Structure formats: structure tokens, C-alpha cells
Amino acid sequence: MCSSDLKATTIERLPDRPPIGHMNISLNAQRLTPEFLAQIKHLLQTHHGPCPVTLYLRIPNQAVATITLPQSFHVQPTEHCVAEIEALIGDGVVQLQEAVPVEDPAA
């Protein structure tokens, strides 16, 4: 048996689940080909997780289309995931938004 002198001074309840942020990916719409979209799809599914993803498709000097992807394309926003997406699309195309903690009304 091993004894320990460790004692808790405070105990706090953890949230039911950690706050999840949001991943935004900016793309030049002129680069979109079926093959390119298949590569993006594969990367997102490889890094599947709880983080929602929104694509911003830029048409230079014209417009931006915003597409929020379905849950099947949510990701685990790790450094590796971001690096792989930026290696495919370009540096700085991924922006991660932190989740805003929601106050528990029962607290």
C-alpha cells in the first residue's frame, strides 16, 4: 500500500463536455475542382471530431459564399489537422474560433 499526503482544498464540478470552438476555412472558389474537393473531404473525415467547420468560398472581387458543413465533416482541431489543411490549401487559410463558455443557469 502507498500512502499520500495529497488533500483537495476545493472541488469543482467539470462541465458536461468541454467547450468546442469552430474552424473556418477560406478557399478561392476558382481553385475548386472535383479532385480538390475530394482531397478536402478526405482530410476533414480523417480528422473527424466535434468541432464544426465553415467554408468561406471567395470569388475574387465579387463575393464570398459561406457553407456550414454537416456534422459528418466536423473535425478534431489539432495542430496536425490544421497543418495538413494548410499544406493542401495554403498558409493562413484556417482560423480557429474559441468556444464562448455558457453560464450554467442552475449554478
Short mmCIF file of N, CA and C in Angstrom, two decimals:
data_model
loop_
_atom_site.label_atom_id
_atom_site.label_comp_id
_atom_site.label_asym_id
_atom_site.label_seq_id
_atom_site.Cartn_x
_atom_site.Cartn_y
_atom_site.Cartn_z
N MET A 1 0.84 -1.19 0.00
CA MET A 1 0.00 0.00 0.00
C MET A 1 0.87 1.24 0.00
N CYS A 2 0.39 2.23 -0.66
CA CYS A 2 1.10 3.50 -0.76
C CYS A 2 0.22 4.58 -0.13
N SER A 3 0.80 5.41 0.72
CA SER A 3 0.01 6.49 1.31
C SER A 3 0.44 7.81 0.68
N SER A 4 -0.48 8.79 0.72
CA SER A 4 -0.21 10.07 0.09
C SER A 4 -0.66 11.18 1.01
N ASP A 5 0.06 12.29 0.99
CA ASP A 5 -0.31 13.45 1.78
C ASP A 5 -1.10 14.46 0.95
N LEU A 6 -1.55 14.08 -0.22
CA LEU A 6 -2.29 14.96 -1.10
C LEU A 6 -3.73 15.09 -0.63
N LYS A 7 -4.17 16.35 -0.43
CA LYS A 7 -5.54 16.63 0.00
C LYS A 7 -6.13 17.71 -0.87
N ALA A 8 -7.38 17.55 -1.23
CA ALA A 8 -8.06 18.56 -2.04
C ALA A 8 -8.47 19.73 -1.18
N THR A 9 -8.24 20.96 -1.68
CA THR A 9 -8.68 22.15 -0.96
C THR A 9 -10.01 22.65 -1.50
N THR A 10 -10.25 22.42 -2.78
CA THR A 10 -11.54 22.74 -3.39
C THR A 10 -11.88 21.67 -4.41
N ILE A 11 -13.16 21.48 -4.59
CA ILE A 11 -13.64 20.54 -5.59
C ILE A 11 -14.67 21.28 -6.43
N GLU A 12 -14.44 21.26 -7.74
CA GLU A 12 -15.35 21.94 -8.66
C GLU A 12 -15.90 20.92 -9.64
N ARG A 13 -17.14 21.11 -10.01
CA ARG A 13 -17.78 20.24 -11.00
C ARG A 13 -17.27 20.61 -12.38
N LEU A 14 -16.87 19.61 -13.16
CA LEU A 14 -16.45 19.84 -14.53
C LEU A 14 -17.67 20.01 -15.41
N PRO A 15 -17.53 20.78 -16.49
CA PRO A 15 -18.66 20.90 -17.40
C PRO A 15 -19.00 19.54 -18.00
N ASP A 16 -20.25 19.38 -18.43
CA ASP A 16 -20.67 18.12 -19.02
C ASP A 16 -19.80 17.74 -20.20
N ARG A 17 -19.40 18.72 -20.99
CA ARG A 17 -18.46 18.48 -22.07
C ARG A 17 -17.67 19.77 -22.27
N PRO A 18 -16.44 19.65 -22.72
CA PRO A 18 -15.64 20.86 -22.89
C PRO A 18 -16.20 21.73 -24.01
N PRO A 19 -16.00 23.04 -23.90
CA PRO A 19 -16.49 23.91 -24.96
C PRO A 19 -15.77 23.60 -26.27
N ILE A 20 -16.51 23.58 -27.36
CA ILE A 20 -15.95 23.28 -28.66
C ILE A 20 -15.98 24.56 -29.47
N GLY A 21 -14.89 24.85 -30.12
CA GLY A 21 -14.81 26.05 -30.93
C GLY A 21 -15.38 25.82 -32.32
N HIS A 22 -14.83 26.53 -33.27
CA HIS A 22 -15.31 26.46 -34.64
C HIS A 22 -14.11 26.64 -35.56
N MET A 23 -14.07 25.87 -36.64
CA MET A 23 -13.00 26.01 -37.62
C MET A 23 -13.56 26.68 -38.87
N ASN A 24 -12.89 27.75 -39.30
CA ASN A 24 -13.24 28.45 -40.53
C ASN A 24 -12.13 28.22 -41.54
N ILE A 25 -12.51 27.84 -42.75
CA ILE A 25 -11.53 27.60 -43.82
C ILE A 25 -11.89 28.49 -45.00
N SER A 26 -10.92 29.29 -45.43
CA SER A 26 -11.12 30.20 -46.56
C SER A 26 -10.54 29.58 -47.83
N LEU A 27 -11.35 29.53 -48.87
CA LEU A 27 -10.93 28.91 -50.14
C LEU A 27 -11.18 29.86 -51.30
N ASN A 28 -10.31 29.81 -52.29
CA ASN A 28 -10.53 30.53 -53.54
C ASN A 28 -11.43 29.65 -54.40
N ALA A 29 -12.63 30.11 -54.69
CA ALA A 29 -13.60 29.30 -55.44
C ALA A 29 -13.09 28.91 -56.82
N GLN A 30 -12.19 29.69 -57.38
CA GLN A 30 -11.66 29.40 -58.71
C GLN A 30 -10.76 28.15 -58.71
N ARG A 31 -10.27 27.76 -57.55
CA ARG A 31 -9.41 26.57 -57.45
C ARG A 31 -10.20 25.28 -57.29
N LEU A 32 -11.50 25.39 -57.07
CA LEU A 32 -12.29 24.21 -56.75
C LEU A 32 -12.50 23.33 -57.98
N THR A 33 -12.01 22.13 -57.85
CA THR A 33 -12.24 21.10 -58.87
C THR A 33 -12.77 19.89 -58.11
N PRO A 34 -13.38 18.95 -58.77
CA PRO A 34 -13.84 17.74 -58.07
C PRO A 34 -12.70 17.04 -57.32
N GLU A 35 -11.51 17.02 -57.91
CA GLU A 35 -10.37 16.36 -57.25
C GLU A 35 -9.95 17.12 -56.00
N PHE A 36 -9.92 18.45 -56.09
CA PHE A 36 -9.52 19.28 -54.95
C PHE A 36 -10.53 19.13 -53.82
N LEU A 37 -11.82 19.15 -54.15
CA LEU A 37 -12.87 18.96 -53.14
C LEU A 37 -12.77 17.58 -52.50
N ALA A 38 -12.42 16.56 -53.29
CA ALA A 38 -12.26 15.21 -52.74
C ALA A 38 -11.11 15.17 -51.73
N GLN A 39 -10.03 15.91 -52.01
CA GLN A 39 -8.90 15.97 -51.07
C GLN A 39 -9.30 16.66 -49.76
N ILE A 40 -10.05 17.74 -49.88
CA ILE A 40 -10.51 18.45 -48.68
C ILE A 40 -11.43 17.54 -47.87
N LYS A 41 -12.36 16.90 -48.54
CA LYS A 41 -13.30 15.99 -47.89
C LYS A 41 -12.54 14.89 -47.15
N HIS A 42 -11.54 14.31 -47.80
CA HIS A 42 -10.75 13.24 -47.18
C HIS A 42 -10.03 13.76 -45.93
N LEU A 43 -9.43 14.94 -46.00
CA LEU A 43 -8.73 15.49 -44.83
C LEU A 43 -9.68 15.72 -43.67
N LEU A 44 -10.84 16.30 -43.95
CA LEU A 44 -11.80 16.57 -42.88
C LEU A 44 -12.28 15.26 -42.24
N GLN A 45 -12.55 14.26 -43.04
CA GLN A 45 -13.02 12.99 -42.50
C GLN A 45 -11.91 12.24 -41.76
N THR A 46 -10.66 12.43 -42.18
CA THR A 46 -9.53 11.82 -41.49
C THR A 46 -9.39 12.37 -40.08
N HIS A 47 -9.71 13.64 -39.90
CA HIS A 47 -9.58 14.30 -38.61
C HIS A 47 -10.94 14.51 -37.94
N HIS A 48 -11.86 13.59 -38.16
CA HIS A 48 -13.22 13.73 -37.64
C HIS A 48 -13.24 13.96 -36.13
N GLY A 49 -14.11 14.86 -35.70
CA GLY A 49 -14.23 15.18 -34.28
C GLY A 49 -15.46 16.04 -34.04
N PRO A 50 -15.48 16.77 -32.92
CA PRO A 50 -16.67 17.53 -32.53
C PRO A 50 -16.74 18.97 -33.02
N CYS A 51 -15.70 19.46 -33.66
CA CYS A 51 -15.62 20.89 -34.00
C CYS A 51 -16.28 21.19 -35.34
N PRO A 52 -17.30 22.06 -35.35
CA PRO A 52 -17.96 22.43 -36.61
C PRO A 52 -16.99 23.16 -37.56
N VAL A 53 -17.25 23.02 -38.85
CA VAL A 53 -16.40 23.62 -39.88
C VAL A 53 -17.28 24.46 -40.81
N THR A 54 -16.81 25.67 -41.12
CA THR A 54 -17.46 26.52 -42.10
C THR A 54 -16.45 26.84 -43.19
N LEU A 55 -16.89 26.68 -44.45
CA LEU A 55 -16.07 27.05 -45.59
C LEU A 55 -16.49 28.43 -46.08
N TYR A 56 -15.50 29.27 -46.37
CA TYR A 56 -15.74 30.58 -46.97
C TYR A 56 -15.15 30.52 -48.37
N LEU A 57 -16.01 30.43 -49.36
CA LEU A 57 -15.57 30.33 -50.75
C LEU A 57 -15.52 31.74 -51.34
N ARG A 58 -14.30 32.18 -51.62
CA ARG A 58 -14.10 33.54 -52.13
C ARG A 58 -14.07 33.53 -53.66
N ILE A 59 -14.86 34.40 -54.25
CA ILE A 59 -14.79 34.68 -55.68
C ILE A 59 -14.14 36.06 -55.75
N PRO A 60 -12.86 36.11 -56.15
CA PRO A 60 -12.12 37.38 -56.09
C PRO A 60 -12.87 38.55 -56.72
N ASN A 61 -12.88 39.65 -55.97
CA ASN A 61 -13.51 40.91 -56.39
C ASN A 61 -15.01 40.79 -56.66
N GLN A 62 -15.65 39.73 -56.14
CA GLN A 62 -17.07 39.58 -56.40
C GLN A 62 -17.87 39.25 -55.14
N ALA A 63 -17.63 38.09 -54.55
CA ALA A 63 -18.49 37.66 -53.44
C ALA A 63 -17.79 36.60 -52.60
N VAL A 64 -18.43 36.29 -51.48
CA VAL A 64 -18.00 35.20 -50.62
C VAL A 64 -19.24 34.37 -50.30
N ALA A 65 -19.13 33.07 -50.53
CA ALA A 65 -20.22 32.15 -50.18
C ALA A 65 -19.82 31.44 -48.89
N THR A 66 -20.74 31.37 -47.95
CA THR A 66 -20.48 30.72 -46.67
C THR A 66 -21.25 29.40 -46.62
N ILE A 67 -20.51 28.32 -46.34
CA ILE A 67 -21.13 27.00 -46.25
C ILE A 67 -20.75 26.37 -44.92
N THR A 68 -21.74 26.14 -44.08
CA THR A 68 -21.51 25.42 -42.83
C THR A 68 -21.69 23.94 -43.12
N LEU A 69 -20.63 23.18 -42.87
CA LEU A 69 -20.64 21.76 -43.24
C LEU A 69 -21.43 20.92 -42.24
N PRO A 70 -21.99 19.81 -42.71
CA PRO A 70 -22.74 18.92 -41.81
C PRO A 70 -21.79 18.24 -40.80
N GLN A 71 -22.40 17.65 -39.79
CA GLN A 71 -21.64 17.04 -38.70
C GLN A 71 -20.65 15.97 -39.17
N SER A 72 -20.93 15.31 -40.27
CA SER A 72 -20.02 14.29 -40.77
C SER A 72 -18.67 14.87 -41.18
N PHE A 73 -18.58 16.21 -41.30
CA PHE A 73 -17.32 16.87 -41.64
C PHE A 73 -16.76 17.69 -40.48
N HIS A 74 -17.29 17.53 -39.29
CA HIS A 74 -16.71 18.18 -38.12
C HIS A 74 -15.34 17.55 -37.86
N VAL A 75 -14.45 18.33 -37.26
CA VAL A 75 -13.07 17.87 -37.08
C VAL A 75 -12.60 17.94 -35.64
N GLN A 76 -11.49 17.28 -35.39
CA GLN A 76 -10.73 17.43 -34.15
C GLN A 76 -9.66 18.47 -34.49
N PRO A 77 -9.77 19.70 -34.00
CA PRO A 77 -8.91 20.79 -34.48
C PRO A 77 -7.51 20.78 -33.88
N THR A 78 -6.76 19.74 -34.16
CA THR A 78 -5.39 19.62 -33.65
C THR A 78 -4.43 20.42 -34.54
N GLU A 79 -3.22 20.61 -34.05
CA GLU A 79 -2.20 21.28 -34.86
C GLU A 79 -1.94 20.49 -36.14
N HIS A 80 -1.94 19.18 -36.03
CA HIS A 80 -1.70 18.31 -37.19
C HIS A 80 -2.81 18.50 -38.23
N CYS A 81 -4.04 18.56 -37.79
CA CYS A 81 -5.18 18.77 -38.69
C CYS A 81 -5.02 20.10 -39.44
N VAL A 82 -4.75 21.17 -38.71
CA VAL A 82 -4.59 22.49 -39.32
C VAL A 82 -3.42 22.48 -40.29
N ALA A 83 -2.31 21.87 -39.90
CA ALA A 83 -1.13 21.82 -40.77
C ALA A 83 -1.43 21.10 -42.08
N GLU A 84 -2.17 20.00 -42.01
CA GLU A 84 -2.49 19.25 -43.22
C GLU A 84 -3.42 20.04 -44.15
N ILE A 85 -4.40 20.72 -43.56
CA ILE A 85 -5.32 21.53 -44.38
C ILE A 85 -4.55 22.68 -45.04
N GLU A 86 -3.69 23.35 -44.26
CA GLU A 86 -2.94 24.48 -44.82
C GLU A 86 -1.89 24.01 -45.82
N ALA A 87 -1.36 22.79 -45.69
CA ALA A 87 -0.43 22.26 -46.68
C ALA A 87 -1.14 22.06 -48.01
N LEU A 88 -2.41 21.70 -47.96
CA LEU A 88 -3.18 21.48 -49.17
C LEU A 88 -3.66 22.79 -49.79
N ILE A 89 -4.18 23.68 -48.94
CA ILE A 89 -4.86 24.88 -49.45
C ILE A 89 -3.96 26.11 -49.44
N GLY A 90 -3.15 26.27 -48.40
CA GLY A 90 -2.28 27.43 -48.28
C GLY A 90 -2.18 27.92 -46.85
N ASP A 91 -1.07 28.55 -46.52
CA ASP A 91 -0.87 29.07 -45.17
C ASP A 91 -1.90 30.13 -44.81
N GLY A 92 -2.37 30.06 -43.58
CA GLY A 92 -3.28 31.08 -43.06
C GLY A 92 -4.73 30.94 -43.47
N VAL A 93 -5.09 29.83 -44.14
CA VAL A 93 -6.49 29.68 -44.59
C VAL A 93 -7.40 29.17 -43.48
N VAL A 94 -6.81 28.62 -42.42
CA VAL A 94 -7.61 28.07 -41.32
C VAL A 94 -7.59 29.05 -40.16
N GLN A 95 -8.77 29.34 -39.65
CA GLN A 95 -8.91 30.14 -38.44
C GLN A 95 -9.74 29.35 -37.45
N LEU A 96 -9.24 29.28 -36.22
CA LEU A 96 -9.97 28.59 -35.16
C LEU A 96 -10.57 29.63 -34.23
N GLN A 97 -11.85 29.50 -33.99
CA GLN A 97 -12.54 30.35 -33.02
C GLN A 97 -12.72 29.55 -31.75
N GLU A 98 -12.40 30.18 -30.64
CA GLU A 98 -12.62 29.51 -29.36
C GLU A 98 -14.10 29.54 -29.02
N ALA A 99 -14.52 28.52 -28.31
CA ALA A 99 -15.90 28.47 -27.85
C ALA A 99 -16.09 29.49 -26.74
N VAL A 100 -17.25 30.08 -26.73
CA VAL A 100 -17.60 31.00 -25.66
C VAL A 100 -18.28 30.19 -24.57
N PRO A 101 -17.69 30.17 -23.36
CA PRO A 101 -18.32 29.38 -22.30
C PRO A 101 -19.72 29.91 -21.99
N VAL A 102 -20.63 28.98 -21.80
CA VAL A 102 -22.01 29.33 -21.48
C VAL A 102 -22.21 29.13 -19.98
N GLU A 103 -22.76 30.13 -19.34
CA GLU A 103 -23.02 30.03 -17.91
C GLU A 103 -24.13 29.03 -17.66
N ASP A 104 -23.95 28.21 -16.66
CA ASP A 104 -24.97 27.22 -16.27
C ASP A 104 -26.01 27.93 -15.43
N PRO A 105 -27.26 28.05 -15.90
CA PRO A 105 -28.27 28.77 -15.13
C PRO A 105 -28.60 28.09 -13.81
N ALA A 106 -28.28 26.81 -13.67
CA ALA A 106 -28.56 26.09 -12.43
C ALA A 106 -27.49 26.34 -11.38
N ALA A 107 -26.38 26.95 -11.79
CA ALA A 107 -25.26 27.16 -10.84
C ALA A 107 -25.53 28.30 -9.90
#
